[in-house]
Coordinates of C-alpha atoms and ligand atoms in Angstrom, one line a residue:
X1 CA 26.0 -22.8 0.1
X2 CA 22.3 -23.1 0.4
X3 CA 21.2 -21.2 3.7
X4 CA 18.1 -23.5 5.6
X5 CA 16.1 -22.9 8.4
X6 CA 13.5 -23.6 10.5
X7 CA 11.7 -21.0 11.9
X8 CA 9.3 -22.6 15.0
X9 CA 6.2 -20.5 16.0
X10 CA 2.4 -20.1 16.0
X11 CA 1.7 -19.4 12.5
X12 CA -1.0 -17.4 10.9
X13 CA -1.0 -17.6 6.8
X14 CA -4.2 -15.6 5.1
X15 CA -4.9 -17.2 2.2
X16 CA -8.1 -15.3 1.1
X17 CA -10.8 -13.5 2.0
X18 CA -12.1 -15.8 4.1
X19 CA -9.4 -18.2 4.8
X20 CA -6.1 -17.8 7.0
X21 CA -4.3 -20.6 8.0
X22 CA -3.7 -21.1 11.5
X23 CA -1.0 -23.2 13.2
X24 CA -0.4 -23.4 17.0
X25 CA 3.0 -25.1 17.1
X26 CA 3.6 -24.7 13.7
X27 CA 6.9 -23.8 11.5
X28 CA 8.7 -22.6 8.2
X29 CA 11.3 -23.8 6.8
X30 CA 13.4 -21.8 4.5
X31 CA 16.3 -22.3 1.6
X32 CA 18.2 -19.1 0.2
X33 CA 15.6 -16.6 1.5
X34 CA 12.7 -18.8 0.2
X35 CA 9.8 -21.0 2.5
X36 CA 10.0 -24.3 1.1
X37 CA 7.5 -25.7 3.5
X38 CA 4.7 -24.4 6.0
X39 CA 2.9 -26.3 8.7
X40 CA 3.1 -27.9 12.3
X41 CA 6.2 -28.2 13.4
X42 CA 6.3 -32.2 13.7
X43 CA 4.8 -31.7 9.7
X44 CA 7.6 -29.6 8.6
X45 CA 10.8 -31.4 10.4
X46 CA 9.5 -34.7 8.6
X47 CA 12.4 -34.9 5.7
X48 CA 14.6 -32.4 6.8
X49 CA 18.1 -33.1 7.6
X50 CA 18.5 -33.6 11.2
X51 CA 21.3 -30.7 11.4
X52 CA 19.1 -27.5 9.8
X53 CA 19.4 -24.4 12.4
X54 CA 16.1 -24.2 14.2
X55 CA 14.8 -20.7 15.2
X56 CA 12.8 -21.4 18.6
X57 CA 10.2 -18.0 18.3
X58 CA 7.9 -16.9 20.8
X59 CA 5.3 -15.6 19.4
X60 CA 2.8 -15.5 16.2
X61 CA 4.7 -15.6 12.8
X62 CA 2.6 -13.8 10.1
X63 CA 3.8 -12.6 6.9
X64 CA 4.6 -9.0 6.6
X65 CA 2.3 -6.4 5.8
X66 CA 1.7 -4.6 2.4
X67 CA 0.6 -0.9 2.0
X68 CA -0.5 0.1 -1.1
X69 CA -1.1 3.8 -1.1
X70 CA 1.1 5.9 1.1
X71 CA 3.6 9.4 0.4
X72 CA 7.0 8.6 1.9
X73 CA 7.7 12.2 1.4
X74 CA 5.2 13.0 4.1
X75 CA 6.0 10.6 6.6
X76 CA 8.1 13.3 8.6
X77 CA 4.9 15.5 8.8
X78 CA 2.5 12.4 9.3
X79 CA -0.4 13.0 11.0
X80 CA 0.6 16.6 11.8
X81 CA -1.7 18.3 10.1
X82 CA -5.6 17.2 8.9
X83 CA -8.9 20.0 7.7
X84 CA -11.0 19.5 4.2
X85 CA -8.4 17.8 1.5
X86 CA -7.6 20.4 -0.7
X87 CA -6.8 23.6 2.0
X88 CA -5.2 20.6 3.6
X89 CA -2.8 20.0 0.5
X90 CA -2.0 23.4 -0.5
X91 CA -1.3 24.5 3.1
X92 CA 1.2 22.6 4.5
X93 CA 1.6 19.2 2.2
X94 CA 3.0 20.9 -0.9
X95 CA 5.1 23.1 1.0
X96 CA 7.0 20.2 2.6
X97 CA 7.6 18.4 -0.4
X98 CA 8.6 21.5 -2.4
X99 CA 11.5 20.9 0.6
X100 CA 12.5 17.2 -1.3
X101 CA 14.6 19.4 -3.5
X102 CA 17.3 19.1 -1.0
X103 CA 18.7 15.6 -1.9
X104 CA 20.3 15.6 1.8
X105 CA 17.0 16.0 3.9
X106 CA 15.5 13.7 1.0
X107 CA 18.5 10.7 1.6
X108 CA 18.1 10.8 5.4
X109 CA 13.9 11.0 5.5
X110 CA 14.0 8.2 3.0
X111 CA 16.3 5.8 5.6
X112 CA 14.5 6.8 8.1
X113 CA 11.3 6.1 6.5
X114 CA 12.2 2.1 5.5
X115 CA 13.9 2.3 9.3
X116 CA 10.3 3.0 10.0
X117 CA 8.5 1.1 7.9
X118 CA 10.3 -2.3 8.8
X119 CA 9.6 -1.9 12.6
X120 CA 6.2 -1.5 12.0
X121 CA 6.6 -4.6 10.3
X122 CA 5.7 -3.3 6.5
X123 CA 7.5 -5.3 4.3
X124 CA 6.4 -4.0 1.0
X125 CA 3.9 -1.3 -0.6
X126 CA 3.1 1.5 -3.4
X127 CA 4.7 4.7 -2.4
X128 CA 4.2 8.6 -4.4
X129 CA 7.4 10.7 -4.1
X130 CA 7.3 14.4 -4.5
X131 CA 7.9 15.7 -7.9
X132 CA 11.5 15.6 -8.2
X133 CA 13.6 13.1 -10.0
X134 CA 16.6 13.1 -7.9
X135 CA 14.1 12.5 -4.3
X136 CA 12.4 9.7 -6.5
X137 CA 15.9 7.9 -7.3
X138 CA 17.0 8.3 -3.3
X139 CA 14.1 6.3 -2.6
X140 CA 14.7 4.1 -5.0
X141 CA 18.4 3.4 -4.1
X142 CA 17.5 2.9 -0.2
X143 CA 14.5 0.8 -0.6
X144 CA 14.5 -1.7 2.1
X145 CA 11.8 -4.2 0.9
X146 CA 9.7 -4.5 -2.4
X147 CA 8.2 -1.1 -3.2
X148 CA 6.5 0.2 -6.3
X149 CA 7.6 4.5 -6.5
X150 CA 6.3 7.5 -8.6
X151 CA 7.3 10.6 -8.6
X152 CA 4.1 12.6 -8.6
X153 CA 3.3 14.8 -11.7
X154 CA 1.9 18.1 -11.5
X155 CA 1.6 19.9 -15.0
X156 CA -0.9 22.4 -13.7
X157 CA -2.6 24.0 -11.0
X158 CA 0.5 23.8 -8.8
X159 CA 2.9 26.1 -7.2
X160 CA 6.0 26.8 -9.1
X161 CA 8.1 25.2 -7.4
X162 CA 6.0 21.6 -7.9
X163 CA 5.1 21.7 -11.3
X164 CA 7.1 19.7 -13.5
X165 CA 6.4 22.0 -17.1
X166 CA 8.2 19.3 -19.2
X167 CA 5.1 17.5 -18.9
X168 CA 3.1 19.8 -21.5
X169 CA 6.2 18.1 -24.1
X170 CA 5.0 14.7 -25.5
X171 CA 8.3 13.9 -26.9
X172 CA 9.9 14.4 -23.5
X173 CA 7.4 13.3 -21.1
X174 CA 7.9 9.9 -23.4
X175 CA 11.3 9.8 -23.3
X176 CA 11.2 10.0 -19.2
X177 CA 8.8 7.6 -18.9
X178 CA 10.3 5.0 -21.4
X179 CA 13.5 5.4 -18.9
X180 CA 11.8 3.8 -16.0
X181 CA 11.8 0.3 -14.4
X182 CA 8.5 -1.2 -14.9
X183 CA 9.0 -3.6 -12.1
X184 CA 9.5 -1.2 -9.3
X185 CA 7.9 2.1 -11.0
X186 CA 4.3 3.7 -11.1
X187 CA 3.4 6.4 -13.5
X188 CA 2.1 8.7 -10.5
X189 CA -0.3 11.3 -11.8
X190 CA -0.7 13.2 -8.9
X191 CA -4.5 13.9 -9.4
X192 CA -6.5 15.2 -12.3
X193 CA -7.0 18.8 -11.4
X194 CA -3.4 19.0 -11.7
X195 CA -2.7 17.6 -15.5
X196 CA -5.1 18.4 -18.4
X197 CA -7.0 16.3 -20.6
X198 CA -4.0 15.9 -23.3
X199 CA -1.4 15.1 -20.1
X200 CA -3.4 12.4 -18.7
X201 CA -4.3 11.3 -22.1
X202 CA -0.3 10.4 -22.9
X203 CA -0.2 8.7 -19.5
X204 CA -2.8 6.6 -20.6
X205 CA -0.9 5.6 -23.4
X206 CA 2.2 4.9 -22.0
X207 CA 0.4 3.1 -19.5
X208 CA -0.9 0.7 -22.1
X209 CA 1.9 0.0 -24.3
X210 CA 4.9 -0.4 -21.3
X211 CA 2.2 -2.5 -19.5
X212 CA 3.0 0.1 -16.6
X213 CA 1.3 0.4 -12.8
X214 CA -0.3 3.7 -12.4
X215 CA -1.4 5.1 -9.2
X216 CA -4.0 7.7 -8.7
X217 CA -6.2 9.4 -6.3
X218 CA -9.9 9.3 -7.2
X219 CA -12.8 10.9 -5.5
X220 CA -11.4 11.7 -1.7
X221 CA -13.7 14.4 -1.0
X222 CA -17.0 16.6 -2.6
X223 CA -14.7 19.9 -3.0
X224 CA -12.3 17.8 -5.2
X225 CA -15.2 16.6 -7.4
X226 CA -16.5 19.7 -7.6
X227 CA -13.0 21.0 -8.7
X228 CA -12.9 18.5 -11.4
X229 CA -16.6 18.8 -12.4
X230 CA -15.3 22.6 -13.2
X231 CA -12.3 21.6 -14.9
X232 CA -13.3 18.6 -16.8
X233 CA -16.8 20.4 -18.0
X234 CA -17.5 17.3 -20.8
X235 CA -16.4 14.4 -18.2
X236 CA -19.8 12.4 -17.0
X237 CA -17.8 12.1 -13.4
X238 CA -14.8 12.0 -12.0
X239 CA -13.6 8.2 -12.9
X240 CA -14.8 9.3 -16.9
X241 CA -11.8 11.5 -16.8
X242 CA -9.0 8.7 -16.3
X243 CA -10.5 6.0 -17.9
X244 CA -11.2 8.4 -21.5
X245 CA -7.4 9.0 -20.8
X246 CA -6.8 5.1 -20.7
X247 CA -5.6 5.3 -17.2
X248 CA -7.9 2.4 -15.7
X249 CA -6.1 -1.0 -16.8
X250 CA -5.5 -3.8 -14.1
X251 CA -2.4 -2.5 -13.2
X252 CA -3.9 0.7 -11.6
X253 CA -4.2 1.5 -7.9
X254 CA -7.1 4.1 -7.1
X255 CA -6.8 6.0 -3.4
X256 CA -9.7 6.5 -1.9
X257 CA -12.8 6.4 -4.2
X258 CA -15.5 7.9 -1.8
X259 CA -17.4 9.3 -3.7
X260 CA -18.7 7.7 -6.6
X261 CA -21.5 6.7 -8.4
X262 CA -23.1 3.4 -9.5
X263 CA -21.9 3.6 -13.2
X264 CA -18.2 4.5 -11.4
X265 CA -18.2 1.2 -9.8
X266 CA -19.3 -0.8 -13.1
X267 CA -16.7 1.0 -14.8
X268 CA -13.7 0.1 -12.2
X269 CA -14.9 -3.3 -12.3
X270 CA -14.9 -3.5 -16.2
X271 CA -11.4 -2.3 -16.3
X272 CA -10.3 -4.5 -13.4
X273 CA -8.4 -1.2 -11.4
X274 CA -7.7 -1.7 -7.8
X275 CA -9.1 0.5 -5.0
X276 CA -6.5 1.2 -2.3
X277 CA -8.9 2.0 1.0
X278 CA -7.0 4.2 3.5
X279 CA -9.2 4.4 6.5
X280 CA -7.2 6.1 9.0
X281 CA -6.3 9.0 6.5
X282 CA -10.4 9.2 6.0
X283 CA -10.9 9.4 9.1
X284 CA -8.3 12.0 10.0
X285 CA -9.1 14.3 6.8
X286 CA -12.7 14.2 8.1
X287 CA -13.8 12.5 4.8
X288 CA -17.2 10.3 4.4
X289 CA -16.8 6.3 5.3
X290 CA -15.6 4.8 1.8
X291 CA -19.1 2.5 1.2
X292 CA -17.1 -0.9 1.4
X293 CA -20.4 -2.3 0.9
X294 CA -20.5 -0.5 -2.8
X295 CA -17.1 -2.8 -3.5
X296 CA -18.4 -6.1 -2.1
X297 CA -21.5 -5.4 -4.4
X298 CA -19.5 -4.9 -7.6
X299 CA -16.5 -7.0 -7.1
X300 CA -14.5 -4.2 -6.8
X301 CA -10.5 -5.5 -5.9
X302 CA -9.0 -3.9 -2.9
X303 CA -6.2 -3.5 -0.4
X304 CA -6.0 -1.3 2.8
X305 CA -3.3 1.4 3.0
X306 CA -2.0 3.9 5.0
X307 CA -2.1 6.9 2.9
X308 CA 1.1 9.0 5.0
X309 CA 0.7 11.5 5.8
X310 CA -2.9 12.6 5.7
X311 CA -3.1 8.8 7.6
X312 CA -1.4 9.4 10.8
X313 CA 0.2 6.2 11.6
X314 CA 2.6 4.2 9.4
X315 CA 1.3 0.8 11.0
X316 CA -1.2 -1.9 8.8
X317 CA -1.9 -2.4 12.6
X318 CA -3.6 0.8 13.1
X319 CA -5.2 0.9 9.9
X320 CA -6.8 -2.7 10.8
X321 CA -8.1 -1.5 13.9
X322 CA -9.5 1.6 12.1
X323 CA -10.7 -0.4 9.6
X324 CA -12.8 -2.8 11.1
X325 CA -14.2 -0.3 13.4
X326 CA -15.7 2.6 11.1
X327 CA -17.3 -0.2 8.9
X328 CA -18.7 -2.0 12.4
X329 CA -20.6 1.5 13.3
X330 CA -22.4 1.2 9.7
X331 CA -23.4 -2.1 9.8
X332 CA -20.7 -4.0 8.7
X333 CA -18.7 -7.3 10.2
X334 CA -15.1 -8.0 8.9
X335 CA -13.4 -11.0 9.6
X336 CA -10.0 -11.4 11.2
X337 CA -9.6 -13.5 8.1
X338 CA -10.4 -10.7 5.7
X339 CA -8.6 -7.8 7.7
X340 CA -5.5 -10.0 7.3
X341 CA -5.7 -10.9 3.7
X342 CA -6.2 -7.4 3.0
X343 CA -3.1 -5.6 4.6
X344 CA -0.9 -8.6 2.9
X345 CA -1.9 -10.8 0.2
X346 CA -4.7 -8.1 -1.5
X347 CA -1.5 -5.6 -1.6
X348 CA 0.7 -8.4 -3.1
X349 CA -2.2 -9.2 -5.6
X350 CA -2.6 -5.5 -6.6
X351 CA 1.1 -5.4 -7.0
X352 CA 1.0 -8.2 -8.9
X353 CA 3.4 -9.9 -6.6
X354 CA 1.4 -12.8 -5.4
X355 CA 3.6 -15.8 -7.0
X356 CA 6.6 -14.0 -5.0
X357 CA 5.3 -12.7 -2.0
X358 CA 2.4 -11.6 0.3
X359 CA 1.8 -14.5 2.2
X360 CA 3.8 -17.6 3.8
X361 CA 3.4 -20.2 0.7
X362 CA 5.9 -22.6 -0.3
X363 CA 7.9 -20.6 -3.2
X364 CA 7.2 -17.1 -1.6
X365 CA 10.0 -15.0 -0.2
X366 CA 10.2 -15.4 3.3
X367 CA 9.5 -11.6 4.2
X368 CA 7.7 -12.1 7.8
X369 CA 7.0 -10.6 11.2
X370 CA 6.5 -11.7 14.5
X371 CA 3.5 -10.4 16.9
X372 CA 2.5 -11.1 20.4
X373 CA 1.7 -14.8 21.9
X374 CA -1.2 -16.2 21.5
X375 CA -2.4 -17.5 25.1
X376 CA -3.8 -21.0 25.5
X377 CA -7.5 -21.5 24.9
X378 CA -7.6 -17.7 23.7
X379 CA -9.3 -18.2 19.9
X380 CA -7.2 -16.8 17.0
X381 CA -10.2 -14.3 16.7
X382 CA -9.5 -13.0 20.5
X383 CA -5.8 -13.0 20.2
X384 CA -6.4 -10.4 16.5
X385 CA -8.5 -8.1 19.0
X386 CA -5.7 -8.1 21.2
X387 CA -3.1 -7.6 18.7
X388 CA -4.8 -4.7 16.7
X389 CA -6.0 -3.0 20.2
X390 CA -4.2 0.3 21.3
X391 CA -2.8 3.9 20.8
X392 CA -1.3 4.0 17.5
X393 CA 2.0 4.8 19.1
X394 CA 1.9 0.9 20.7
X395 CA 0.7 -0.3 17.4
X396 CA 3.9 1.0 15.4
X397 CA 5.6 -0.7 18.4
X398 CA 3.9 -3.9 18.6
X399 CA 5.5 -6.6 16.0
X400 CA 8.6 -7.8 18.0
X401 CA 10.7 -8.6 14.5
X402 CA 10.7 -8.1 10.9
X403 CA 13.0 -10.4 8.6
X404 CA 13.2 -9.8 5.3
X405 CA 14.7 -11.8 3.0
X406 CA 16.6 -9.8 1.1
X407 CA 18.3 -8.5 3.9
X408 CA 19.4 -11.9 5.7
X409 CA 20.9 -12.9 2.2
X410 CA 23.1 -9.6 2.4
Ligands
ZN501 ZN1 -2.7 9.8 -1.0

């Protein structure tokens, strides 16, 4: 039996860039977990049988959010900690996921992570694990959503406890990653101060012939670029080092990229990688402001992100409201329209998800949240200041529902 409904609300449905759809009385209506059509309400009813369940919701339907850069293995420790990046990682980040070696703290952090996730209405993203298999497969058996996971690899310049020494075997660190799904796996090297030259090199290679996503950080902070400048001696700059190993295709995710230089840019935009821009973790960390202008200049693709834990909030919310606020202070105006395409359809894009998912199309899977009212005569621009205004605490509070498809077909 085919499951329909109408779901009746204000409707907001980015499409681009520079275009979200907005409907006041508008509606969904749905088959098996799938939006079949998408308009006003009087629109939508038009040819549907006269006896389809109609969900009456107050409020402005919006598809969920995506994040596309975020540790799920430092949610619990989120925000807890922040100081220059690499004292920062050493100090108190590796420790805690050294502790994702218990697979019962790992089982109950990773439900209460989706629990989490879902409130804050994230209904999909690109999440690193800690090093160890058995944590990985956890969150891979709970997933509530659509999430691309790697376990982190760290070959060198690691405590003992985190470094995964089969990695310095070709044969074997083939066979692992010939094991993997493609569809909901990321080869994850950690960063490149922790694999060598050879390491990354077989990455790149996998990458390429299993057609595999690969996410990465790149360029966060000066005392990381010095760090690779000393251990990559021969490397012109920090993005030479993955893309000599292959690692830039368009199925890679970069975090970050701070600090980087005009032939960096050209070079992401030859290879077609995607930047994942985590302002709130920027901020926190005490990191420059990633120059959004350098990525509008070059074409650059990219999708916001949390980056748990160094960001302190799991909410899209809060890293809109970040966002569009440390760009205003240099100059720079961004659109409701834009903010909104870029915590859901950019994410779906860089997944490469956007015939399934990321925004409310017919076809798409009918993964969607609900926000606050819009008031009469407020503009939609108004009602987005309202909605992304607040302690970050109110903001992980803030949508009043999450459905997810996958979950209502259960
Ligand atoms: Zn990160």
């Amino acid at each position: 039996m085919e499951n329909k409904k109408i779901f009746r609300a204000s409707i907001i449905n980015p499409r681009n860039h520079a275009v979200a759809d907005c409907f006041v009385d508008g509606a969904i209506y749905t088959e098996d977990g799938i939006i079949k059509k998408i308009g006003y309400f009087s629109d939508v009813i038009k040819g549907c049988e006269n006896n389809i369940e109609t969900v009456e919701l107050d409020g402005v339907l919006m598809p969920g959010f995506a994040d596309v850069h975020l540790h799920w293995v430092q949610h619990q420790v989120r925000g807890k900690y922040s100081g220059e990046l690499l004292t920062w990682l050493k100090e108190h980040i590796w420790p805690e996921e050294a502790s994702y070696i218990d697979t019962g703290k790992a089982g109950q952090a990773a439900e209460e992570f989706y629990a989490d996730m879902l409130r804050a209405g994230t209904v999909m993203g690109m999440s690193y694990s800690s090093p160890h298999a058995a944590a990985t497969e956890i969150a891979m058996q709970k997933m509530r959503g659509d999430w691309i996971i790697g376990n982190v690899l760290m070959a060198i310049n690691a405590p003992n406890d985190l470094t995964d020494y089969s990695l310095h075997d070709p044969i074997l660190l083939n066979e692992i990653m010939m094991r993997n799904d493609r569809h909901h796996y990321a080869l994850t090297p950690r960063f490149a101060p922790n694999l060598s030259t050879e390491i990354l090199s077989y990455l790149g290679m996998i990458a390429v012939q299993t057609s595999s996503f690969v996410q990465t950080h790149l360029a966060e902070s000066n005392a990381e670029i010095a760090w690779v400048k000393e251990l990559f001696p021969d490397a012109e700059s920090y993005t030479q080092v993955y893309d000599k190993a292959g690692l830039l295709t368009p199925k890679t995710i970069l975090g970050h990229c701070i600090e980087m230089n005009d032939s960096e840019w050209q070079c992401l935009f030859a290879r077609g990688s995607w930047v994942a821009h985590c302002p709130s973790s920027n901020e926190a960390l005490g990191n420059n402001r990633m120059p959004l202008e350098k990525l509008q200049e070059y074409h650059i693709p990219y999708a916001l992100a949390t980056d748990v834990g160094a960001g302190p909030s799991h909410s899209m919310l809060h890293v809109i409201q970040r966002f569009i606020a440390i760009h205003r202070k240099a100059g720079i105006k961004i659109s409701f329209q834009e903010a909104l395409y870029r915590a859901t359809l950019a994410g779906a894009e860089a997944m490469n998800r956007d015939a399934i998912a990321g925004n409310l199309c017919p076809g798409k899977r009918a993964d969607f949240i609900l926000l606050p009212s819009k008031q009469k005569n407020q503009s939609w621009d108004g009602w987005f200041s309202e909605c992304i205004g607040g302690t970050m605490s109110e903001l992980e509070e803030r949508p009043q529902g999450t459905w997810l498809a996958s979950e209502r077909a259960a």
